[in-house]
mmCIF file with all atom_site columns, N, CA and C in Angstrom:
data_model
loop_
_atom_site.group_PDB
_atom_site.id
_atom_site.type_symbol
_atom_site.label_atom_id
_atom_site.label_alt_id
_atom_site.label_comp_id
_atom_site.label_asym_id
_atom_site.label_entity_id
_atom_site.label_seq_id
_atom_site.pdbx_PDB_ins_code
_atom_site.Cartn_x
_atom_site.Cartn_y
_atom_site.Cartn_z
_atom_site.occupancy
_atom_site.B_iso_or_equiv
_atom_site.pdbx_formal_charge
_atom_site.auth_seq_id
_atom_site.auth_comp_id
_atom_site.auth_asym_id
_atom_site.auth_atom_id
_atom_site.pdbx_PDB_model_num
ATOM 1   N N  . UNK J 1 1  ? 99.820  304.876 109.213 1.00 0.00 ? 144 UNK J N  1
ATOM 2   C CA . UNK J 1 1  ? 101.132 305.037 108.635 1.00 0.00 ? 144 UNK J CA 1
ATOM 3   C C  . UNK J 1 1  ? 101.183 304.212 107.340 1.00 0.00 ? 144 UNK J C  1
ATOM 4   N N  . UNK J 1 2  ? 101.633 304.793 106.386 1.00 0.00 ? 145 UNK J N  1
ATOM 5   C CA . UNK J 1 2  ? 101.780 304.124 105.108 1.00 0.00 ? 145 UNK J CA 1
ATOM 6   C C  . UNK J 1 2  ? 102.878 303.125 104.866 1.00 0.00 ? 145 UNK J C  1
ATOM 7   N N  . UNK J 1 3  ? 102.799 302.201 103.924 1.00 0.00 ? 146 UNK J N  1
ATOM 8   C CA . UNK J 1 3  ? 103.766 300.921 104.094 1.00 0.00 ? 146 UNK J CA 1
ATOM 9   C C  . UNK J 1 3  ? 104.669 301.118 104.199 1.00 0.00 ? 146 UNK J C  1
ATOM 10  N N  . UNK J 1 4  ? 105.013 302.498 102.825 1.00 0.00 ? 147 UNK J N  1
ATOM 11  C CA . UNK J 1 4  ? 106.539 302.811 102.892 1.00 0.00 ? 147 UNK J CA 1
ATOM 12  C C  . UNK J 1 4  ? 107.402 303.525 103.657 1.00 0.00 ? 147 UNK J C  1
ATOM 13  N N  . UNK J 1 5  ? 106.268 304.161 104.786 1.00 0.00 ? 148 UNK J N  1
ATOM 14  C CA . UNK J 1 5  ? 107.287 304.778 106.244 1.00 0.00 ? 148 UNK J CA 1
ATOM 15  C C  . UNK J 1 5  ? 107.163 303.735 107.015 1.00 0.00 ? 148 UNK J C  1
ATOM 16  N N  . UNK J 1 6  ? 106.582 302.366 106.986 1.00 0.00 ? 149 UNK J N  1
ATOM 17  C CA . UNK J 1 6  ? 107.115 301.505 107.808 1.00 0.00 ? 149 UNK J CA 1
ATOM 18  C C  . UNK J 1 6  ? 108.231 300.567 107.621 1.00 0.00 ? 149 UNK J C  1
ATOM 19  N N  . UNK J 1 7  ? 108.568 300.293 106.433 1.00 0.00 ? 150 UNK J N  1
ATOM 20  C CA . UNK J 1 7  ? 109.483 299.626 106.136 1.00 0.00 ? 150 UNK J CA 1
ATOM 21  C C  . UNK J 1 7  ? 110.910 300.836 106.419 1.00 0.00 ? 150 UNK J C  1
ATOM 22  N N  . UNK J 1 8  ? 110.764 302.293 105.922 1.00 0.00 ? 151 UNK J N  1
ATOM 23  C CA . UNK J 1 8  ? 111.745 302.281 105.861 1.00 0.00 ? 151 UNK J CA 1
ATOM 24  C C  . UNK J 1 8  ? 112.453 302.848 107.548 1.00 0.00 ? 151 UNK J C  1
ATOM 25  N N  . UNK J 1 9  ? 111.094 302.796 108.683 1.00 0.00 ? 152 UNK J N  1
ATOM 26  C CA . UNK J 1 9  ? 111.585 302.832 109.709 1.00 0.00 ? 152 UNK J CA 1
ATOM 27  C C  . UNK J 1 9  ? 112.169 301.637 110.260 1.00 0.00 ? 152 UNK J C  1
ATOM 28  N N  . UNK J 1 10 ? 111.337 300.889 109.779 1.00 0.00 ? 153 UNK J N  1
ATOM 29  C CA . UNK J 1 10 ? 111.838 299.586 110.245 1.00 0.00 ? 153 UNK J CA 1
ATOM 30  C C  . UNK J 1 10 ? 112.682 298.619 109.769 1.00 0.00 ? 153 UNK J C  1
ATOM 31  N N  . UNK J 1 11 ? 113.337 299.337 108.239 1.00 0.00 ? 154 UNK J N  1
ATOM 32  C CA . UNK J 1 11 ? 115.175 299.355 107.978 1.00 0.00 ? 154 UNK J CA 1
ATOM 33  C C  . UNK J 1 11 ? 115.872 299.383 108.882 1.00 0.00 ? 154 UNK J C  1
ATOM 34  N N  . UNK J 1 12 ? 115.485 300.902 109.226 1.00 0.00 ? 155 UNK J N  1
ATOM 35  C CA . UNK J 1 12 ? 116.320 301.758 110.453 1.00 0.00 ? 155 UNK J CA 1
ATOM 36  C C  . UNK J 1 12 ? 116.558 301.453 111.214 1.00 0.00 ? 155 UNK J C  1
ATOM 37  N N  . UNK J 1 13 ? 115.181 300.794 111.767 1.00 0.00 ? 156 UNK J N  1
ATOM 38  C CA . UNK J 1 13 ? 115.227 299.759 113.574 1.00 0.00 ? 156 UNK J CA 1
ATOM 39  C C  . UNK J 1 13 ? 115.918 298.504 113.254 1.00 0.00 ? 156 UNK J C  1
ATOM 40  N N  . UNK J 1 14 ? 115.779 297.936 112.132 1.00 0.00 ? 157 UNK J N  1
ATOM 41  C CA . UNK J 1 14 ? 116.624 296.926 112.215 1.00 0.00 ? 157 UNK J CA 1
ATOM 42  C C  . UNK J 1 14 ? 117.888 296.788 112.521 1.00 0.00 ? 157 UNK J C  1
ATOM 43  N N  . UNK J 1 15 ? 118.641 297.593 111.653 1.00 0.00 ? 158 UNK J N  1
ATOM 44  C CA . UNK J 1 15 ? 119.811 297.951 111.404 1.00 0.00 ? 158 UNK J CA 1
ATOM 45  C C  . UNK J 1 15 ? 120.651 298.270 112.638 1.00 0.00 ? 158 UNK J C  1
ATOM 46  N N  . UNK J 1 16 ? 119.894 299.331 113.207 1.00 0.00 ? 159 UNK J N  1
ATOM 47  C CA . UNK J 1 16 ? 120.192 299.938 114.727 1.00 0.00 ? 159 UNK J CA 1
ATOM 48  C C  . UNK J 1 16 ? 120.342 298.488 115.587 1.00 0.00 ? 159 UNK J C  1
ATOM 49  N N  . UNK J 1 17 ? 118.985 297.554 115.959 1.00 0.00 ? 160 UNK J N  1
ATOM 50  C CA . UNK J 1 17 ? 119.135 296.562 116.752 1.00 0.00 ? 160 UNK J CA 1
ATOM 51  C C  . UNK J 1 17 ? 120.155 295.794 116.471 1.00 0.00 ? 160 UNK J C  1
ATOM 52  N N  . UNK J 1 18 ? 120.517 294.995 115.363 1.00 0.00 ? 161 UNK J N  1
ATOM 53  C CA . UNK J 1 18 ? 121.722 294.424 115.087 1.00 0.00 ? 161 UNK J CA 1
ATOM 54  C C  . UNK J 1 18 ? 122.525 295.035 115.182 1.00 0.00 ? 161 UNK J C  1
ATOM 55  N N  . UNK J 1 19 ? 123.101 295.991 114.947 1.00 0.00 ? 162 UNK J N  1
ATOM 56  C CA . UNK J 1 19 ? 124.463 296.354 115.585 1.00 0.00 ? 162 UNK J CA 1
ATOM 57  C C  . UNK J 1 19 ? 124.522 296.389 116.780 1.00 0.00 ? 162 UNK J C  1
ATOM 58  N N  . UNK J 1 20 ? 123.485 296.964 117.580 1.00 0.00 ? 163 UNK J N  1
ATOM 59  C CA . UNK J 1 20 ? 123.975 297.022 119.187 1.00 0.00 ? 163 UNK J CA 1
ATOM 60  C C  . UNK J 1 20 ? 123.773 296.054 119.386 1.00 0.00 ? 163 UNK J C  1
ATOM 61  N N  . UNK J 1 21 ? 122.824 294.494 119.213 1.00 0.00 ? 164 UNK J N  1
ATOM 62  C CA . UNK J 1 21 ? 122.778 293.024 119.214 1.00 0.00 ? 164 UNK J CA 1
ATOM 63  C C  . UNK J 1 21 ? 124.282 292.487 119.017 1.00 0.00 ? 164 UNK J C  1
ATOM 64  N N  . UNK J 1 22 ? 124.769 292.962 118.194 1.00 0.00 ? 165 UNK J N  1
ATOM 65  C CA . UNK J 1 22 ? 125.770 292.450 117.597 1.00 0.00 ? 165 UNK J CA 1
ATOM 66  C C  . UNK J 1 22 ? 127.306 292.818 118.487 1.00 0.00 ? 165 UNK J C  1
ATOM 67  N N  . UNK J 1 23 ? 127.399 293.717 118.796 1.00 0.00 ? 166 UNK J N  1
ATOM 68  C CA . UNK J 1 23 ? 128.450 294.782 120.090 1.00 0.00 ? 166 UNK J CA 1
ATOM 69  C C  . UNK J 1 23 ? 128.241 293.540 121.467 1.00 0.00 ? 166 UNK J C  1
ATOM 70  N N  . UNK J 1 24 ? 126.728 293.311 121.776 1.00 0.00 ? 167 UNK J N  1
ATOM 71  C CA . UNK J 1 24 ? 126.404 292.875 122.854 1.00 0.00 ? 167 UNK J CA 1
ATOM 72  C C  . UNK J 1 24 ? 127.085 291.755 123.638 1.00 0.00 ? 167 UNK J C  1
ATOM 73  N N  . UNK J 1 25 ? 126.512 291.281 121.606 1.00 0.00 ? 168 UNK J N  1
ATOM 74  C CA . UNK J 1 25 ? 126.422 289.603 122.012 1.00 0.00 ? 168 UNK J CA 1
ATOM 75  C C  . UNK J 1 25 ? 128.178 289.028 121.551 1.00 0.00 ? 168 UNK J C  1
ATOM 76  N N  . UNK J 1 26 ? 128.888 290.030 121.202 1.00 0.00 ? 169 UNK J N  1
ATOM 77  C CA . UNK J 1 26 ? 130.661 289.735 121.293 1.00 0.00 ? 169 UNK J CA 1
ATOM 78  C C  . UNK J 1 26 ? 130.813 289.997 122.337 1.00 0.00 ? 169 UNK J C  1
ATOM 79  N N  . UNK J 1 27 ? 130.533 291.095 123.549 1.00 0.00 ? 170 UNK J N  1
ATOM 80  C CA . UNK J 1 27 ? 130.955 291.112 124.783 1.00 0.00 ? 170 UNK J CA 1
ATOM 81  C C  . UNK J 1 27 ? 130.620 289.996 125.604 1.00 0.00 ? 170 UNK J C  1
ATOM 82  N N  . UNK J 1 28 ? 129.716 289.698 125.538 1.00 0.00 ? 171 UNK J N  1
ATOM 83  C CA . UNK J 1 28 ? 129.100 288.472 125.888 1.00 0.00 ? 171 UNK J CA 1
ATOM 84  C C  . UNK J 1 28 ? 129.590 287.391 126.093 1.00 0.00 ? 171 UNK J C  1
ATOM 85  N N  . UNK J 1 29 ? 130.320 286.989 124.956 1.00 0.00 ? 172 UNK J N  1
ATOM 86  C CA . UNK J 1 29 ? 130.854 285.714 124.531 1.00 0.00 ? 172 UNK J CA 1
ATOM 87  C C  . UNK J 1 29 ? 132.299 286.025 124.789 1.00 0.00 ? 172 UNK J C  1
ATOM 88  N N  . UNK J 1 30 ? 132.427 287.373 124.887 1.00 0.00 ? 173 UNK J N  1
ATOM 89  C CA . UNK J 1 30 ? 134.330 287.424 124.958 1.00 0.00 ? 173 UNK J CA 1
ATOM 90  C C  . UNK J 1 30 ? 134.230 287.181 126.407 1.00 0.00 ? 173 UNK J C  1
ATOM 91  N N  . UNK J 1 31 ? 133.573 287.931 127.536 1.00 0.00 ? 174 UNK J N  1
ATOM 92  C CA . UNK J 1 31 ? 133.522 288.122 128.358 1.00 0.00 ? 174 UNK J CA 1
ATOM 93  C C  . UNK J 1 31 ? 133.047 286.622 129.150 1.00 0.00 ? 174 UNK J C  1
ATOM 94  N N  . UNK J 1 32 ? 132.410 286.176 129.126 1.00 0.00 ? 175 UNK J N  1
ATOM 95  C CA . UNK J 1 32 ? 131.364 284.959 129.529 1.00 0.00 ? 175 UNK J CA 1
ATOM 96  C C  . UNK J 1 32 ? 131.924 283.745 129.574 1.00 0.00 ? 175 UNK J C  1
ATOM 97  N N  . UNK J 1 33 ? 132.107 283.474 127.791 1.00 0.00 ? 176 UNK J N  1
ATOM 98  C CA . UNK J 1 33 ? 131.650 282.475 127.135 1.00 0.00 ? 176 UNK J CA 1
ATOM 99  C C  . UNK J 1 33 ? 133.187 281.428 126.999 1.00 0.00 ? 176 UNK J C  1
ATOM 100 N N  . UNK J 1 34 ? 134.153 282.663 126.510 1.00 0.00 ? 177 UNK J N  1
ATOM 101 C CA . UNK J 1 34 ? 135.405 282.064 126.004 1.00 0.00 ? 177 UNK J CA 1
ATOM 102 C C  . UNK J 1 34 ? 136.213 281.707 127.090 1.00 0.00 ? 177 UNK J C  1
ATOM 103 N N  . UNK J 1 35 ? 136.589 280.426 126.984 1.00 0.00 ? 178 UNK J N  1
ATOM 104 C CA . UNK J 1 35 ? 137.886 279.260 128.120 1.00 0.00 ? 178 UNK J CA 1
ATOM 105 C C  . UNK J 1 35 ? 136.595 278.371 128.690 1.00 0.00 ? 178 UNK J C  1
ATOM 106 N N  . UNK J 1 36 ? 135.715 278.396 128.502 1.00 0.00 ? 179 UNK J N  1
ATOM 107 C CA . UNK J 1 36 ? 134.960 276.930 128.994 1.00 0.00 ? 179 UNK J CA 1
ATOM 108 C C  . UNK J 1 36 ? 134.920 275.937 128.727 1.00 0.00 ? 179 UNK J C  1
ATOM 109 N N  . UNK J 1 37 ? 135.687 275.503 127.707 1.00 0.00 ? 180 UNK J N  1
ATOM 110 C CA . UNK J 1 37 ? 135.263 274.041 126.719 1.00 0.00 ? 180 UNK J CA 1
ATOM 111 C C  . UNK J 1 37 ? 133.989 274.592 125.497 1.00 0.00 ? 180 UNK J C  1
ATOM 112 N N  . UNK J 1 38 ? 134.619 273.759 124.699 1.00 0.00 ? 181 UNK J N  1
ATOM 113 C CA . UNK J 1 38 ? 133.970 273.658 123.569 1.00 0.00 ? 181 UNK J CA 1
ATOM 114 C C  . UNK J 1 38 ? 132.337 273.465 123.458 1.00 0.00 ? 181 UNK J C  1
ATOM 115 N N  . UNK J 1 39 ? 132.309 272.338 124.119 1.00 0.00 ? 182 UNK J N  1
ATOM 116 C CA . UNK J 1 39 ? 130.909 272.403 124.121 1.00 0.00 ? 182 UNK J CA 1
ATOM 117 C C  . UNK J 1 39 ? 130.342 274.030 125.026 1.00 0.00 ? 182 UNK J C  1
ATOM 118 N N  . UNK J 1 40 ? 130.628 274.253 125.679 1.00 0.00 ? 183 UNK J N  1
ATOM 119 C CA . UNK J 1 40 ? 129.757 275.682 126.343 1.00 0.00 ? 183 UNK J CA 1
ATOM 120 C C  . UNK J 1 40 ? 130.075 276.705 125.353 1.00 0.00 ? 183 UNK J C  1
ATOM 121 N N  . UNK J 1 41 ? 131.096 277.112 124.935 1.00 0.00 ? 184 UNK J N  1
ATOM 122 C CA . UNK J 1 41 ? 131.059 277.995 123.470 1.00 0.00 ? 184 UNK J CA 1
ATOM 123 C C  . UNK J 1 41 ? 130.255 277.859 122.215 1.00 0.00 ? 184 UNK J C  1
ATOM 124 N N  . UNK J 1 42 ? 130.091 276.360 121.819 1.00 0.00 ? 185 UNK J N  1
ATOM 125 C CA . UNK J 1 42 ? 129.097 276.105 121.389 1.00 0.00 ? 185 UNK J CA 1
ATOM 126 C C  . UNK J 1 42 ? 127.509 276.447 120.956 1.00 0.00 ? 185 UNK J C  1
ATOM 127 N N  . UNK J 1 43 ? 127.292 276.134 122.469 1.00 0.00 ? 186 UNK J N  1
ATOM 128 C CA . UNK J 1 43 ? 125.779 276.092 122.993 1.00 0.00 ? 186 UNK J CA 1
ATOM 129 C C  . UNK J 1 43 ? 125.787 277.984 122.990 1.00 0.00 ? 186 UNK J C  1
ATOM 130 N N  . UNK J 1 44 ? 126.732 278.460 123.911 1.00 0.00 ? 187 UNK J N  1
ATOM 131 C CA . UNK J 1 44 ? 126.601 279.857 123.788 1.00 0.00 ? 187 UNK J CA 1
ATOM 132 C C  . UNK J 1 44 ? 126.602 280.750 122.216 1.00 0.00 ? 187 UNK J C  1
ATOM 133 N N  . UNK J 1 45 ? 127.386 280.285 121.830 1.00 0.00 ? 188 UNK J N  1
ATOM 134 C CA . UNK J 1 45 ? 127.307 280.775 120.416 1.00 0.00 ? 188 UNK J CA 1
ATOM 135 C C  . UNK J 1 45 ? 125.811 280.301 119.401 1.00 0.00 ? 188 UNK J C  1
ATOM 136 N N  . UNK J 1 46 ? 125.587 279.154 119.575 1.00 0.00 ? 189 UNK J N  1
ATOM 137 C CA . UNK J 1 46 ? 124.549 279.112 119.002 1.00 0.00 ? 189 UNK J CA 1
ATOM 138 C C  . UNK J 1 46 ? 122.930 280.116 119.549 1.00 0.00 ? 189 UNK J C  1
ATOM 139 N N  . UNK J 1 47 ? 123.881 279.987 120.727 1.00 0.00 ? 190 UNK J N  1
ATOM 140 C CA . UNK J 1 47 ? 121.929 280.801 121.322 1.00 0.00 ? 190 UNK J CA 1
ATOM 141 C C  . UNK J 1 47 ? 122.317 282.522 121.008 1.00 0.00 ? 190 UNK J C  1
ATOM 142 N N  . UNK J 1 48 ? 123.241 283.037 121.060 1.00 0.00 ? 191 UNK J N  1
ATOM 143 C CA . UNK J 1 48 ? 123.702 284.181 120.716 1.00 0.00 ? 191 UNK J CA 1
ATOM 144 C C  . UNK J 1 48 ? 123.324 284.650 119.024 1.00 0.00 ? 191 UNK J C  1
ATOM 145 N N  . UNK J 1 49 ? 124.120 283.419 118.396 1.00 0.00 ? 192 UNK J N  1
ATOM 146 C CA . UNK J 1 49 ? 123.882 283.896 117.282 1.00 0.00 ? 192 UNK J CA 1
ATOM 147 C C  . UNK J 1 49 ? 122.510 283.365 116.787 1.00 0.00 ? 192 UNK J C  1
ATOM 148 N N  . UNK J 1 50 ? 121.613 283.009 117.189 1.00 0.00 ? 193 UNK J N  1
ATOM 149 C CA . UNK J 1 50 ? 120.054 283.125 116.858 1.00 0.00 ? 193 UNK J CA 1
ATOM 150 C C  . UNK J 1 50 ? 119.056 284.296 118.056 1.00 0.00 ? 193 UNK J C  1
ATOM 151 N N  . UNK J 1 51 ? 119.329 284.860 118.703 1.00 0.00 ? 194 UNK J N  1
ATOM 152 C CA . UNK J 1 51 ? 118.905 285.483 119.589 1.00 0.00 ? 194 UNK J CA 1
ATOM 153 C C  . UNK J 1 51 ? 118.004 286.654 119.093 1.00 0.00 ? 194 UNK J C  1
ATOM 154 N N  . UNK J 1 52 ? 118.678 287.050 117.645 1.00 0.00 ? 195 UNK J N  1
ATOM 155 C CA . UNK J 1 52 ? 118.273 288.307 117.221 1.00 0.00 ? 195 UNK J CA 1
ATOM 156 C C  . UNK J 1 52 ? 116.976 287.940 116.089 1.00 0.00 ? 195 UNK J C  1
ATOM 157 N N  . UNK J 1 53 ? 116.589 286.630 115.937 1.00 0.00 ? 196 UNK J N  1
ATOM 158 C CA . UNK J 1 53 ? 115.673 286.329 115.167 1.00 0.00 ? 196 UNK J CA 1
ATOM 159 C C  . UNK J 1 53 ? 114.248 286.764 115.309 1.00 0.00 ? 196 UNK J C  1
ATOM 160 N N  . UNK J 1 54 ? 114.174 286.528 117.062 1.00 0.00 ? 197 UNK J N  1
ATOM 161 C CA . UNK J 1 54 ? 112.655 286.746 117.130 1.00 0.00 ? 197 UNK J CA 1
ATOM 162 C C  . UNK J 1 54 ? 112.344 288.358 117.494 1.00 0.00 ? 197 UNK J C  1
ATOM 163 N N  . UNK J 1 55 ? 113.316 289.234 117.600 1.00 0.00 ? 198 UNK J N  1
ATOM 164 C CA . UNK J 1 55 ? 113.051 290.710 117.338 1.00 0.00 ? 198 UNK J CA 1
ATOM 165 C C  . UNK J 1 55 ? 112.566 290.979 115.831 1.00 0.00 ? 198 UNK J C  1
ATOM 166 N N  . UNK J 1 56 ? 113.450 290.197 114.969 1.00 0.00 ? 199 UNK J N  1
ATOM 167 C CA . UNK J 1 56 ? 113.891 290.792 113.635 1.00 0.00 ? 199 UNK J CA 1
ATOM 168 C C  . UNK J 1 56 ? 112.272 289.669 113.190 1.00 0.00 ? 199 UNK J C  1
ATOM 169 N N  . UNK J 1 57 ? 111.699 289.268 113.069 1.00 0.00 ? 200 UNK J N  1
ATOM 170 C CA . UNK J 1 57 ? 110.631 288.721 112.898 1.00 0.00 ? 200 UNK J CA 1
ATOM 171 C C  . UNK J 1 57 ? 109.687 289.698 113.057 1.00 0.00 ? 200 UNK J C  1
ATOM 172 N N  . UNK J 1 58 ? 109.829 290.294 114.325 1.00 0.00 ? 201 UNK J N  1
ATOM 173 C CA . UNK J 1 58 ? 108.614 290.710 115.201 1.00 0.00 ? 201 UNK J CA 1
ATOM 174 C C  . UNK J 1 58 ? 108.496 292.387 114.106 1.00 0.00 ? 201 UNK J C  1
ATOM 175 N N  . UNK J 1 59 ? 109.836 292.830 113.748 1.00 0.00 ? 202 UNK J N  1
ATOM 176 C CA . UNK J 1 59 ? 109.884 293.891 112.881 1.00 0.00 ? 202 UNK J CA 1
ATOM 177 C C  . UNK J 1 59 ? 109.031 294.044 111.445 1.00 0.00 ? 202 UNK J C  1
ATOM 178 N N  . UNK J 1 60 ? 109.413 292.826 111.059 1.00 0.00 ? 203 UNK J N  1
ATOM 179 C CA . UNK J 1 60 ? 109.431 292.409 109.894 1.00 0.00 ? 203 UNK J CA 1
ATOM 180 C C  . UNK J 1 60 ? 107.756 292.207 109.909 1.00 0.00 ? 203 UNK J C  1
ATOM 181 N N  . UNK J 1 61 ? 107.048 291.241 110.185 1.00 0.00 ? 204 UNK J N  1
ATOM 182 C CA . UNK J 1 61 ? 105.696 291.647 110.449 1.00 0.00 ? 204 UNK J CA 1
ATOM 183 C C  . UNK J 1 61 ? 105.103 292.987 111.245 1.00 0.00 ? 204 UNK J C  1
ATOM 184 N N  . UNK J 1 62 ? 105.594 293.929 111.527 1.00 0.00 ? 205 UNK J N  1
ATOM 185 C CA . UNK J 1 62 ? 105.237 295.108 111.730 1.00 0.00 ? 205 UNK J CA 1
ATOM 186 C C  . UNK J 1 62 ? 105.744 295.903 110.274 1.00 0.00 ? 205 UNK J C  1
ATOM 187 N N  . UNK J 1 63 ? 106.529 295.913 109.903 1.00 0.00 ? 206 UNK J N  1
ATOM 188 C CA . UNK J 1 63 ? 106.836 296.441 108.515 1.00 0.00 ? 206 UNK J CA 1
ATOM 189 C C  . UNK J 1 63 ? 105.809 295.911 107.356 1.00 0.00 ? 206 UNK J C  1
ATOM 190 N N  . UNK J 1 64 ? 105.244 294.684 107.281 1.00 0.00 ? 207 UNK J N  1
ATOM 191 C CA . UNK J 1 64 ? 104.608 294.186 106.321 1.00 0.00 ? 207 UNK J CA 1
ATOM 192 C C  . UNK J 1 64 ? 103.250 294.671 106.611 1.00 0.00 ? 207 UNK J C  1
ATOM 193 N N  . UNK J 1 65 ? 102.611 294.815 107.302 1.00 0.00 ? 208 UNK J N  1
ATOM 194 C CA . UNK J 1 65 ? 101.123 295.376 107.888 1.00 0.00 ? 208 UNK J CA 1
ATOM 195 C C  . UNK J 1 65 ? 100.406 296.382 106.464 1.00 0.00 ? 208 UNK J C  1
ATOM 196 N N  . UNK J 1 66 ? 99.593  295.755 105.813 1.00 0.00 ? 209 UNK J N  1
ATOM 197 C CA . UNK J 1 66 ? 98.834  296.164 105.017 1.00 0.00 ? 209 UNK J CA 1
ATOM 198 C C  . UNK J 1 66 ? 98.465  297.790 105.607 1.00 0.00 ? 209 UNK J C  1
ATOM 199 N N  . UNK J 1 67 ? 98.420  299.125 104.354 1.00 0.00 ? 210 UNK J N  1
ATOM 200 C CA . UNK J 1 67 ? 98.102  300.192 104.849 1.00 0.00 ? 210 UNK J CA 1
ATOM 201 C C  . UNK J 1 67 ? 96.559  300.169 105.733 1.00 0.00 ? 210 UNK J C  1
ATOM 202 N N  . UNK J 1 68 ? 96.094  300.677 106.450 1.00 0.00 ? 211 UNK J N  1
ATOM 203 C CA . UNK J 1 68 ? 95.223  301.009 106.948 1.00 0.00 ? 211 UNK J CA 1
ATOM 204 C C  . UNK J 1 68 ? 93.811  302.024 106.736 1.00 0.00 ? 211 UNK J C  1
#
């Protein structure tokens, strides 16, 4: 596959994962997270809102992959 159908699938996949990441991880936190004290909103929010890093990494070096 050539670079430029991987990047621009893996626009696509990005894009796609964060939003439904993003849907998830508000239910999540509405549902879960919110009336515990501060500190547990916190901690939850922080792991929520880094959660989507090591997908979006894992893309991102699959998008960069020298042609073949």
């Amino acid at each position: 596959m050539k670079l430029r159908q991987r990047k621009f699938i893996g626009i696509l996949a990005t894009i796609a994962f964060l939003t439904v990441y993003a849907l998830v991880a508000m239910a999540i936190g509405g549902i879960y997270v919110v009336g515990y004290g501060w500190a547990v909103e916190l901690l939850a929010f922080v792991l929520l809102g880094t959660g989507w890093v090591p997908i979006a990494m894992i893309l991102i070096r699959w998008m960069a992959k020298p042609d073949t």
